[in-house]
Amino acid sequence: MEFYGVIQKIIKKDELTGITFFSVSTDDKTIPLDPNYNALLCKGVLPDFDPGMPIYLEGNIEVTGQRQFFEAKTCKPLSKNEATTLSFLSSGKFSNIGTATASAIIKVGNNDIFSFCKQENAIEILSKIPRMNEAIAKNLVNKINQYSDMQELIDYITAAGGSYLGAKAIYSKYGNRSLSVVKDNPYLLFKAGLTFAQRESLAKKQNIIASNPIRVYALIREVFTLIENRGNTCIPLTELFSMAEYIEIETNVGYRTSPLHILAIILNRPDKFKFEIFENKLYVYHRKMYEYEKKIQENVKRLITNRRFVTPKAEIIEEIEKECGIKYDEQQKRAFSLMQREGIAILTGGPGTGKSTVINGLLHYYKRIFPNARIALTAPTGTAAKRIRQVTGEDAKTIHKLLDIRPYGENDVLQYNNEHNQLQYDLIIADEFSMVDSELCSMLLTGIKQGSMLLIVGDENQLGSVGAGNVLHDLMKSQTIPFVRLTNVYRQQEGSAIIENSIRIRQGRCDLLEDDTFRIIRANNQEEMQKITLDLMKNVDASKYNIKLYSPIKKEKFPVSTFNLNNQIHSMLDFRKEESIVYNKTVFSRGDKVIMLSNNYKVGYLNGDEGKIVNIFHFESYLTPVVEIQLYDGTIFQIYGENLEDMALAYAITIHKSQGSECDTSLILLPLKPNGMLERSLVYVGITRAKQKNIIISEKNALEKGIFSNKCIMRTTGLAYLLQRE
């Protein structure tokens, strides 16, 4: 079914997907209009079209309940009716165009203004109309073409597998040239979410040959995308050639790019790539990753003014011990030597070694020596920041909040406290630093003023950062920064299997102890793992915060993914249907335990924040329901629209999300697939979250496989080598 009409009203629009509910009026007698509104309710992916826009629709009538609507497969701006075109042009949307001028435009445009404005001489012809000049004509043509160009771009990109938001981002950069730009260079469509294989397919249709510099450059960028997703910041040149070949084999387009072509592009783009030699081996960086590591090196050199340990004042330590009812061992006392007036130092240690206790002591110590000092506590995630706040009783912020990092500033430039606007603190304590990637570390160090003291705290054996880099490990490996490693365990009672096993895992040992605090359950496959897990969860209150279920994967297709486990556990609980909504294939109900997946300082939540849904509201004027969430610290906020993407059920969370938090009992799932997911630090982090009891559910030998793999430490980075240079 197809018809022409006019947009009456934009009712609701999802800015994430472009899916819009809108009403359309039409003279087509075959179209069943709503008699109450003399219009047809339509649903489709709609660009930024305004009411009054002439439109062509193609699709089918759908009925939901007692309401019918038109499911539009195609939505195009088209003007075929003189009256509606006249109304559109003279509506005030176009400056200096009234009814008379609009009538003249319709005549020269043969009543189809959208097709006419595509002609090369459209501005010239329109300029000859009385009361019009070149400027007015140009403005009209540009605005008219914007509607059709945006729609064509969205159709092209979504048909290829890209996203509506990606199309809008591309249009905002290239404007009316967007479609021709991406057709000339389909590899730019990574910005719209297209895979390399999808981009290769489009390029082949455009007859872009294998050796085309555009394609070779895109292939190299795909290599760097892959290695950075794996945590690496650089790659040996020979491995780059091999990975490029691997990508081409996986893409299956039949191309094999010569290493000489790849090398030629790298050599000709010093603005994008950088060579370095480490240990007599040639490495290649993408320029941005090199700049991050180089900036870290430069700022470490700038901030370290005294590399020697300073003998701590024993009398002050004794006073702190008496006040806090603590007795520090000799190893912990050595950490006080790190509290120099200036520079950088590192405090590291495993679970139960007293890092939190020592941090408290160091804070007291520093305040005694420098009573007027300005102090900041920070961590890379909201969960970790809250943890250090609980431990110290002091305010703590995420590093992003501390630096006032704003993704979009003037001219879309990242805004944050940098070398021109540095943080005015005398002491900064940064916890959970193993989670900090090269980019964030470079920002933090750049934002620290000369004369400040930065104390880095973390466990070098925990999971590495999600982003590229291995910063904490490299800082320690370089031997350029003073550090104290805590090894004596105090958290759990002596003989606890949790602590003993964490030590063995850290050593790469698989001979783990089992007792009342530590159980290992084996399963033959993921389906069996899921059944065991759900049976265990039936016997506990899944909504309790002190019981955590951890899985390393979240992808829907795996039975033990957090996605599937959350939906299964939700279905086991007693929720009222009328107090529930469905969003992204998940049912959310009043009372559900949820976790936030990103930072939103405006609304009031951070990545990793956990809480419960306390209310769900339905408003006529909103495309989505409004969900009210109360965090465990009492904070209440509301989210709707695209912000609902930041919410997930939290009965099961990923092990990565668990880092920086604690619980009484943890259930850790270790599946064999997806391949390459298991690693020692992942197992280590999982078991060290629990204070009282651990249950590991392992698919066959997945536990041992994870312990043997030490991929985090094996990340390819150059920071340690750069730091060791004079």
XYZ file of C-alpha atoms in Angstrom:
726
model
C 0.000 0.000 0.000
C 1.250 3.458 -0.894
C -0.096 6.991 -0.697
C 0.821 10.684 -0.558
C -0.011 12.880 2.388
C 1.049 15.618 4.759
C 2.572 15.178 8.215
C 0.149 16.634 10.743
C 1.941 15.966 14.030
C 5.079 14.278 15.346
C 3.661 12.353 18.310
C 6.640 10.465 19.702
C 10.180 9.885 18.461
C 12.953 7.604 19.685
C 16.143 9.528 18.959
C 18.206 6.354 19.261
C 16.490 4.387 16.491
C 14.611 7.118 14.628
C 11.357 5.158 15.070
C 8.617 7.767 15.095
C 4.878 7.806 15.664
C 3.280 10.538 13.572
C -0.090 11.424 12.092
C -0.649 12.007 8.362
C -3.581 13.561 6.527
C -4.333 12.556 2.925
C -6.865 13.033 0.156
C -6.489 9.389 -0.873
C -9.956 7.896 -0.347
C -8.561 4.327 -0.162
C -6.767 5.112 3.102
C -8.854 4.470 6.274
C -8.434 7.620 8.386
C -9.223 7.889 12.083
C -12.585 9.745 12.044
C -11.800 11.490 15.335
C -8.673 13.105 13.929
C -9.225 12.904 10.147
C -5.712 11.481 9.934
C -3.828 8.191 9.935
C -1.482 7.184 12.749
C 1.827 6.072 11.197
C 4.985 4.424 12.480
C 8.333 4.464 10.703
C 11.955 5.575 10.743
C 11.645 9.274 10.151
C 14.441 11.841 9.738
C 13.975 15.299 11.236
C 10.786 16.010 9.280
C 8.438 18.787 10.413
C 4.634 19.020 10.530
C 3.338 20.273 7.181
C 5.901 18.214 5.250
C 4.498 16.572 2.066
C 5.379 12.895 2.279
C 5.173 9.620 0.361
C 4.565 6.469 2.404
C 4.747 2.799 1.493
C 3.812 -0.003 3.882
C 0.868 -1.833 5.443
C -1.992 -1.222 7.842
C -1.366 -2.953 11.167
C -3.839 -3.465 14.021
C -2.770 -3.573 17.684
C -5.658 -4.088 20.097
C -8.318 -1.594 19.091
C -5.842 0.779 17.481
C -4.765 0.700 13.870
C -1.678 2.312 12.437
C 0.282 2.391 9.185
C 3.612 0.551 9.406
C 5.709 2.556 6.931
C 8.569 0.739 5.219
C 9.392 3.821 3.127
C 9.072 7.484 4.146
C 10.123 10.022 1.513
C 9.606 13.769 1.228
C 7.632 14.194 -2.000
C 5.320 16.980 -3.165
C 2.656 16.020 -5.693
C -0.318 18.056 -4.480
C -0.213 21.757 -5.354
C -2.225 22.849 -2.315
C -0.075 20.981 0.198
C 3.143 22.093 -1.507
C 1.938 25.698 -1.409
C 1.096 25.401 2.270
C 4.504 23.844 3.009
C 6.556 26.485 1.165
C 4.639 29.444 2.609
C 4.488 28.071 6.169
C 7.294 30.273 7.473
C 9.911 27.492 7.464
C 11.657 29.250 4.586
C 12.642 32.890 5.052
C 11.301 35.543 2.659
C 8.901 33.158 0.927
C 5.205 34.017 1.028
C 2.181 32.670 -0.825
C 2.847 34.479 -4.117
C 6.502 33.470 -4.218
C 5.592 29.905 -3.261
C 3.122 29.719 -6.182
C 5.839 30.886 -8.577
C 8.242 28.252 -7.193
C 5.654 25.510 -7.729
C 5.218 26.531 -11.362
C 8.928 26.425 -12.216
C 9.336 23.234 -10.168
C 6.509 21.371 -11.896
C 4.814 20.867 -8.519
C 7.579 18.563 -7.235
C 9.879 20.876 -5.341
C 12.016 18.050 -3.879
C 12.962 16.653 -7.308
C 13.426 20.134 -8.770
C 15.890 21.228 -6.052
C 18.141 18.328 -7.005
C 18.810 19.926 -10.416
C 22.209 21.593 -10.825
C 20.644 24.834 -12.120
C 17.876 24.998 -9.480
C 19.347 28.042 -7.695
C 19.859 29.873 -10.988
C 16.244 29.263 -12.077
C 14.763 30.205 -8.697
C 16.847 33.400 -8.541
C 14.915 34.729 -11.565
C 11.575 34.592 -9.719
C 10.335 38.061 -8.631
C 11.132 38.910 -4.988
C 13.782 36.200 -4.911
C 17.541 36.544 -5.158
C 20.428 34.101 -5.141
C 20.743 34.076 -1.338
C 17.024 33.290 -0.809
C 17.119 30.661 -3.556
C 20.241 29.034 -2.124
C 18.730 28.881 1.351
C 15.555 27.247 -0.018
C 17.428 24.664 -2.101
C 19.755 23.744 0.780
C 16.867 23.255 3.223
C 14.777 21.239 0.772
C 17.760 19.042 -0.155
C 18.577 18.517 3.512
C 15.274 16.709 3.995
C 15.688 14.370 1.021
C 19.456 13.899 1.449
C 19.083 12.882 5.075
C 16.321 10.451 4.219
C 18.361 8.902 1.372
C 21.401 8.561 3.621
C 19.404 6.850 6.372
C 17.841 4.450 3.858
C 21.256 3.608 2.378
C 22.973 3.065 5.715
C 20.175 1.130 7.451
C 19.753 -1.103 4.387
C 23.476 -1.935 4.654
C 23.126 -2.808 8.347
C 24.059 0.521 9.913
C 22.271 2.574 12.529
C 20.033 5.633 12.439
C 22.264 7.468 14.923
C 25.318 6.610 12.832
C 23.645 8.078 9.763
C 22.863 11.274 11.661
C 26.476 11.510 12.868
C 27.771 11.164 9.308
C 25.316 13.760 8.046
C 26.319 16.210 10.739
C 29.911 15.981 9.476
C 29.468 15.891 5.698
C 26.068 17.557 5.228
C 24.458 17.311 1.793
C 27.568 15.563 0.459
C 27.138 12.632 2.867
C 25.709 10.052 0.496
C 28.274 10.675 -2.237
C 31.087 10.701 0.359
C 30.188 7.294 1.828
C 29.574 5.803 -1.618
C 33.035 6.972 -2.707
C 34.509 5.639 0.538
C 32.235 3.017 2.170
C 34.939 2.330 4.757
C 33.893 5.547 6.528
C 30.730 3.712 7.538
C 32.438 2.250 10.598
C 31.032 5.424 12.147
C 27.562 4.054 11.431
C 28.252 0.660 12.998
C 28.949 -1.355 9.831
C 31.345 -4.262 10.216
C 34.448 -4.428 8.063
C 32.851 -7.242 6.054
C 29.781 -5.080 5.357
C 31.994 -2.187 4.298
C 34.040 -4.499 2.068
C 30.847 -5.676 0.382
C 29.761 -2.103 -0.388
C 33.261 -1.233 -1.610
C 33.253 -4.169 -3.977
C 29.956 -2.934 -5.447
C 31.636 0.430 -5.962
C 34.507 -1.341 -7.813
C 37.107 -0.301 -5.245
C 40.089 -2.555 -5.972
C 42.238 -4.314 -3.359
C 45.242 -2.008 -3.735
C 43.202 1.201 -3.550
C 44.834 3.368 -0.827
C 41.395 4.034 0.675
C 40.858 0.314 1.180
C 44.399 -0.466 2.387
C 44.198 2.336 4.960
C 40.835 0.985 6.163
C 42.350 -2.504 6.457
C 45.194 -1.176 8.608
C 42.709 0.730 10.795
C 40.714 -2.493 11.220
C 43.880 -4.228 12.466
C 44.372 -1.478 15.038
C 40.719 -1.632 16.050
C 41.124 -5.354 16.768
C 44.364 -5.048 18.714
C 43.068 -2.120 20.749
C 39.900 -4.065 21.581
C 42.209 -6.751 22.950
C 43.983 -4.188 25.137
C 47.114 -3.678 23.016
C 48.464 -0.253 22.125
C 50.930 -1.308 19.414
C 51.856 -4.298 17.268
C 55.052 -5.719 15.723
C 55.108 -4.876 12.019
C 55.284 -8.533 10.966
C 52.223 -9.346 13.095
C 50.365 -6.439 11.505
C 50.872 -8.060 8.084
C 49.607 -11.384 9.453
C 46.537 -9.845 11.077
C 45.656 -7.992 7.886
C 45.725 -11.313 6.028
C 43.617 -12.939 8.762
C 40.968 -10.184 8.459
C 40.808 -10.650 4.688
C 40.386 -14.418 5.080
C 37.608 -13.916 7.653
C 35.888 -11.301 5.486
C 35.960 -13.713 2.538
C 35.987 -11.070 -0.203
C 38.779 -12.731 -2.120
C 41.390 -9.977 -1.614
C 44.965 -10.474 -0.366
C 46.782 -7.208 0.176
C 50.533 -7.125 -0.359
C 52.627 -6.231 2.737
C 54.372 -3.659 0.506
C 51.071 -1.861 -0.076
C 50.431 -1.863 3.693
C 53.932 -0.569 4.466
C 53.610 2.156 1.817
C 50.416 3.489 3.421
C 51.978 3.474 6.910
C 55.099 5.291 5.688
C 53.014 7.866 3.833
C 50.777 8.614 6.834
C 53.066 9.769 9.681
C 50.086 11.762 10.939
C 48.262 8.469 11.592
C 50.983 5.924 12.393
C 54.199 5.837 14.389
C 57.148 3.410 14.382
C 59.077 2.526 17.561
C 61.846 0.036 18.285
C 61.622 -1.915 21.552
C 64.185 -4.609 22.330
C 65.443 -4.618 18.708
C 61.963 -5.225 17.315
C 59.993 -2.827 15.071
C 56.532 -1.904 16.400
C 53.750 0.164 14.848
C 51.338 2.406 16.752
C 48.224 4.150 15.656
C 49.224 7.737 16.333
C 46.547 8.395 18.965
C 47.666 5.424 21.103
C 51.279 6.526 20.814
C 50.342 10.032 21.954
C 48.590 8.601 25.025
C 51.656 6.600 26.089
C 54.030 9.442 25.205
C 51.983 11.868 27.284
C 52.079 9.451 30.234
C 55.869 9.208 29.901
C 56.287 12.981 29.744
C 54.027 13.625 32.718
C 55.595 10.910 34.862
C 58.973 12.525 34.198
C 57.476 15.951 35.014
C 55.790 14.911 38.249
C 58.525 12.761 39.754
C 60.892 15.171 41.468
C 62.096 12.909 44.258
C 62.438 9.231 43.478
C 63.936 8.271 46.834
C 61.983 6.770 49.694
C 61.485 9.149 52.578
C 61.786 7.768 56.110
C 58.345 8.101 57.687
C 57.881 9.685 61.092
C 57.407 6.754 63.466
C 55.763 8.829 66.216
C 52.952 9.931 63.878
C 52.357 6.336 62.754
C 52.116 5.253 66.406
C 49.553 7.974 67.114
C 47.468 6.839 64.120
C 47.623 3.210 65.312
C 46.303 4.220 68.750
C 43.518 6.396 67.338
C 42.312 3.760 64.830
C 42.946 0.676 66.998
C 45.276 -0.751 64.345
C 48.722 -2.289 64.422
C 50.567 -1.951 61.132
C 53.123 -4.609 60.214
C 56.548 -3.651 58.934
C 55.470 -4.062 55.325
C 52.510 -1.730 55.798
C 54.644 0.817 57.675
C 56.952 0.908 54.686
C 54.029 2.264 52.663
C 54.185 5.480 54.716
C 57.522 6.203 53.072
C 55.593 6.789 49.853
C 53.913 9.916 51.224
C 56.416 12.369 49.886
C 55.503 15.967 49.354
C 55.633 15.624 45.580
C 55.707 13.038 42.806
C 54.079 9.689 42.070
C 54.043 6.468 44.099
C 52.283 3.102 43.875
C 50.679 0.951 46.571
C 49.739 -2.531 45.377
C 48.538 -5.723 46.980
C 46.067 -8.557 46.715
C 42.761 -9.044 48.536
C 42.928 -9.035 52.308
C 46.386 -7.454 52.477
C 45.063 -4.331 54.144
C 45.235 -1.813 51.284
C 42.112 -0.042 52.575
C 43.458 0.066 56.127
C 46.758 1.444 54.880
C 45.048 4.068 52.711
C 43.155 5.290 55.777
C 46.417 5.499 57.684
C 48.170 7.314 54.845
C 45.362 9.880 54.719
C 45.684 10.545 58.447
C 49.466 10.711 58.119
C 49.382 13.191 55.240
C 46.863 15.431 57.034
C 49.121 15.502 60.126
C 52.139 16.616 58.116
C 50.217 18.944 55.798
C 47.077 20.043 57.727
C 45.986 22.540 55.069
C 46.423 20.169 52.136
C 43.698 19.781 49.536
C 43.000 16.074 49.002
C 41.030 14.213 46.316
C 40.082 10.529 46.221
C 39.206 9.019 42.869
C 38.652 5.746 40.994
C 37.857 4.789 37.387
C 34.257 3.621 37.997
C 31.311 4.660 40.118
C 31.382 1.333 41.992
C 35.065 1.709 42.843
C 34.592 5.359 43.855
C 31.793 4.401 46.240
C 33.933 1.639 47.715
C 36.825 3.986 48.575
C 34.278 6.459 49.961
C 32.924 3.743 52.280
C 36.417 2.720 53.355
C 37.764 6.196 54.118
C 34.666 8.187 54.980
C 35.938 10.835 52.553
C 34.253 12.040 49.384
C 35.387 10.240 46.237
C 34.719 10.863 42.559
C 35.250 8.978 39.347
C 38.289 10.119 37.401
C 35.946 11.448 34.717
C 34.107 13.552 37.294
C 37.333 14.704 38.921
C 38.703 15.906 35.586
C 35.329 17.283 34.501
C 35.545 15.267 31.295
C 32.772 16.304 28.929
C 32.624 14.339 25.672
C 31.226 17.195 23.608
C 32.435 20.726 23.977
C 32.880 23.509 21.488
C 33.522 22.168 17.991
C 33.027 18.615 19.350
C 36.369 18.748 21.159
C 36.771 16.766 24.363
C 36.692 19.116 27.340
C 38.520 18.317 30.590
C 41.013 19.651 33.115
C 44.302 19.607 31.218
C 47.704 21.290 31.221
C 46.015 24.655 30.793
C 43.540 24.123 33.642
C 45.063 21.734 36.171
C 43.577 20.214 39.315
C 44.283 22.251 42.429
C 44.937 19.345 44.814
C 48.039 18.625 46.866
C 47.312 14.884 47.187
C 45.351 12.662 44.814
C 44.732 9.007 45.702
C 43.605 6.973 42.670
C 42.225 3.537 43.570
C 41.601 0.438 41.376
C 44.210 1.645 38.910
C 44.410 -1.677 37.078
C 41.134 -0.594 35.439
C 42.643 2.638 34.046
C 43.528 2.575 30.344
C 46.203 4.583 28.548
C 43.843 7.331 27.401
C 42.375 7.987 30.847
C 45.783 7.807 32.523
C 47.220 10.352 30.092
C 44.317 12.689 30.880
C 44.719 12.267 34.635
C 48.463 12.879 34.688
C 48.156 15.859 32.352
C 45.574 17.396 34.686
C 47.805 17.152 37.802
C 49.713 20.296 38.700
C 53.423 20.388 39.433
C 54.127 19.846 43.112
C 51.171 17.520 43.705
C 51.447 14.011 45.111
C 49.710 11.177 43.233
C 49.303 7.867 45.062
C 48.260 5.064 42.696
C 46.537 2.115 44.397
C 45.623 -1.171 42.766
C 46.049 -4.915 42.441
C 48.337 -5.720 39.524
C 46.772 -9.185 39.228
C 43.237 -7.965 38.611
C 41.557 -7.548 35.242
C 43.131 -5.051 32.936
C 41.338 -2.016 31.605
C 38.522 -2.385 29.099
C 40.302 0.174 26.925
C 43.780 -0.316 25.468
C 46.818 -0.262 27.705
C 48.324 -2.056 30.681
C 49.165 1.026 32.679
C 49.572 -0.217 36.262
C 51.640 -3.201 35.155
C 53.819 -1.030 32.891
C 54.381 1.640 35.550
C 55.682 -1.022 37.925
C 57.633 -2.883 35.239
C 59.490 0.299 34.302
C 60.997 0.587 37.821
C 60.822 4.373 37.490
C 58.175 4.937 40.177
C 58.582 3.982 43.866
C 56.117 1.320 44.990
C 55.267 -0.879 47.963
C 53.723 -4.317 47.453
C 51.611 -5.706 50.315
C 51.605 -9.511 50.548
C 50.542 -10.399 54.111
C 46.859 -11.405 54.239
C 44.503 -10.219 57.004
C 40.976 -10.031 55.581
C 39.708 -13.541 56.217
C 40.430 -15.926 59.024
C 43.628 -17.869 58.759
C 43.220 -20.936 56.612
C 40.414 -19.483 54.517
C 40.281 -21.211 51.159
C 39.251 -17.976 49.406
C 42.493 -16.171 50.219
C 44.682 -19.234 49.825
C 43.143 -19.985 46.418
C 43.519 -16.370 45.278
C 47.250 -16.692 45.991
C 47.457 -19.992 44.100
C 45.560 -18.594 41.106
C 47.868 -15.588 41.057
C 50.771 -18.060 40.880
C 49.127 -19.972 38.017
C 48.335 -23.032 40.167
C 45.227 -25.172 39.661
C 45.421 -27.233 42.886
C 42.674 -25.224 44.593
C 41.372 -26.018 48.071
C 37.693 -26.752 48.754
C 35.921 -26.250 52.080
C 32.800 -24.547 53.440
C 33.979 -21.231 51.958
C 34.981 -22.500 48.518
C 33.107 -24.963 46.250
C 33.781 -26.033 42.656
C 30.925 -27.550 40.621
C 31.629 -29.077 37.186
C 29.152 -29.111 34.307
C 29.282 -30.697 30.846
C 27.876 -27.741 28.912
C 26.369 -24.277 29.319
C 22.799 -25.597 29.462
C 23.750 -27.715 32.469
C 25.570 -24.744 34.010
C 22.437 -22.655 33.637
C 20.268 -25.306 35.337
C 22.689 -25.646 38.277
C 22.837 -21.874 38.658
C 19.062 -21.384 38.609
C 18.568 -24.247 41.089
C 21.015 -22.554 43.463
C 19.355 -19.162 43.003
C 15.931 -20.638 43.849
C 17.189 -21.288 47.372
C 18.323 -17.708 48.028
C 16.776 -14.263 47.842
C 18.094 -13.106 44.463
C 17.207 -9.513 45.235
C 19.677 -9.306 48.111
C 22.731 -7.168 47.507
C 25.112 -9.444 49.442
C 24.650 -12.350 46.992
C 26.244 -11.891 43.585
C 26.117 -13.965 40.416
C 28.997 -13.335 38.018
C 29.394 -14.404 34.402
C 32.165 -13.297 32.035
C 29.784 -12.923 29.066
C 26.694 -10.855 28.303
C 25.849 -11.894 24.717
C 22.286 -13.167 24.310
C 23.203 -16.295 22.322
C 25.039 -17.947 25.243
C 22.904 -19.782 27.862
C 24.958 -18.469 30.809
C 25.222 -14.890 29.610
C 24.152 -12.211 32.051
C 21.345 -11.359 29.615
C 19.792 -14.831 29.752
C 20.435 -15.438 33.443
C 18.874 -12.110 34.381
C 15.750 -12.850 32.345
C 15.500 -16.369 33.793
C 15.896 -15.181 37.393
C 13.422 -12.371 36.792
C 10.827 -14.914 35.623
C 11.338 -16.885 38.864
C 10.365 -13.887 40.982
C 6.860 -12.696 41.753
C 6.257 -9.449 39.866
C 2.978 -7.838 38.846
C 2.490 -7.579 35.091
C 0.843 -4.153 35.347
C 3.980 -2.845 37.070
C 6.312 -4.059 34.309
C 7.638 -2.897 30.956
C 9.470 -4.626 28.112
C 12.560 -2.893 26.766
C 15.322 -4.393 24.587
C 13.921 -7.923 24.962
C 13.991 -7.639 28.754
C 11.121 -7.362 31.212
C 11.723 -4.757 33.923
C 9.402 -4.692 36.922
C 8.864 -2.628 40.033
C 11.210 -4.189 42.604
C 13.801 -5.460 40.101
C 17.484 -5.183 40.966
C 19.251 -3.138 38.254
C 22.709 -1.828 37.348
C 23.602 1.298 35.384
C 25.927 0.800 32.415
C 27.349 4.287 31.839
C 27.969 7.637 33.498
C 25.255 10.287 33.374
C 26.185 13.119 35.694
C 23.217 15.212 34.590
C 20.641 12.616 35.647
C 22.683 11.442 38.635
C 24.038 7.944 38.067
C 27.430 6.374 37.383
C 28.622 3.305 35.516
C 28.272 0.362 37.917
C 25.686 1.955 40.221
C 23.230 -0.641 41.540
C 19.766 -0.231 42.952
C 16.091 -1.158 42.567
C 13.231 -0.021 40.376
C 10.769 1.663 42.724
C 8.241 2.983 40.201
C 7.279 2.766 36.524
C 5.204 5.590 35.051
C 3.409 5.797 31.702
C 2.886 9.272 30.270
C 1.038 10.063 27.049
C 3.679 12.562 25.954
C 6.623 10.089 26.264
C 7.571 7.461 23.718
C 8.860 5.200 26.491
C 7.785 4.710 30.116
C 9.562 6.603 32.886
C 11.468 4.336 35.268
C 12.271 5.537 38.777
C 15.338 3.935 40.367
C 16.626 4.105 43.920
C 20.317 3.301 44.367
C 21.550 1.456 47.435
C 22.958 4.707 48.817
C 19.472 6.244 48.747
C 19.859 8.342 45.558
C 16.637 8.466 43.488
C 16.422 9.440 39.814
C 14.203 8.880 36.778
C 15.175 7.725 33.289
C 13.269 7.426 30.019
C 13.853 7.438 26.267
C 17.380 6.615 25.151
C 18.634 6.643 28.780
C 16.824 3.324 29.290
C 19.728 1.828 27.317
C 21.877 2.484 30.391
C 19.795 0.138 32.579
C 20.153 -3.633 32.894
C 18.939 -6.273 35.327
C 21.552 -6.955 38.006
C 20.798 -10.431 39.358
C 23.772 -11.457 37.224
C 26.539 -9.059 36.216
C 29.782 -9.464 34.331
C 32.995 -10.064 36.228
C 34.359 -6.861 34.705
C 31.468 -4.923 36.298
C 32.208 -6.528 39.659
C 35.706 -5.080 39.936
C 35.974 -2.648 42.813
C 33.041 -4.161 44.735
C 32.539 -6.760 47.483
C 29.815 -9.206 48.533
C 29.273 -11.924 51.118
C 28.641 -14.792 48.686
C 29.540 -15.057 45.016
C 28.559 -17.558 42.303
C 31.083 -17.485 39.471
C 30.319 -19.042 36.093
C 33.213 -20.086 33.854
C 32.084 -21.291 30.400
C 34.471 -22.463 27.684
C 32.940 -20.219 25.006
C 33.260 -17.659 23.574
C 36.845 -18.556 22.727
C 39.538 -16.287 24.104
C 37.386 -14.971 26.923
C 38.925 -16.849 29.866
C 42.028 -15.489 31.568
C 43.719 -15.719 34.969
C 42.869 -12.203 36.095
C 39.182 -12.826 35.342
C 39.106 -15.894 37.603
C 41.119 -14.022 40.234
C 38.768 -11.023 40.285
C 35.712 -13.275 40.425
C 36.753 -15.190 43.539
C 38.204 -12.191 45.379
C 34.852 -10.349 45.410
C 33.513 -12.673 48.132
C 34.177 -12.139 51.830
C 32.544 -15.358 53.115
C 31.764 -17.918 50.406
C 32.617 -18.729 46.764
C 30.885 -21.171 44.441
C 32.523 -21.739 41.050
C 30.432 -23.398 38.332
C 32.889 -24.459 35.646
C 32.183 -25.981 32.256
C 34.535 -29.003 32.231
C 38.135 -27.667 32.466
C 37.273 -23.977 31.938
C 38.588 -23.092 35.409
C 42.010 -24.562 34.665
C 42.067 -23.042 31.196
C 41.411 -19.607 32.667
C 44.137 -19.976 35.317
C 46.721 -21.013 32.719
C 45.988 -17.982 30.500
C 47.715 -14.762 31.537
C 46.633 -12.527 28.648
C 46.345 -9.311 30.654
C 50.029 -9.352 31.499
C 50.748 -10.373 27.900
C 49.226 -7.238 26.377
C 51.482 -5.592 23.818
C 52.280 -2.069 24.983
C 55.285 0.234 24.813
C 54.778 2.346 27.932
C 57.310 0.527 30.125
C 60.002 0.913 27.450
C 59.188 4.601 26.929
C 59.406 5.229 30.685
C 62.816 3.585 30.862
C 64.243 6.004 28.307
C 66.081 9.085 29.532
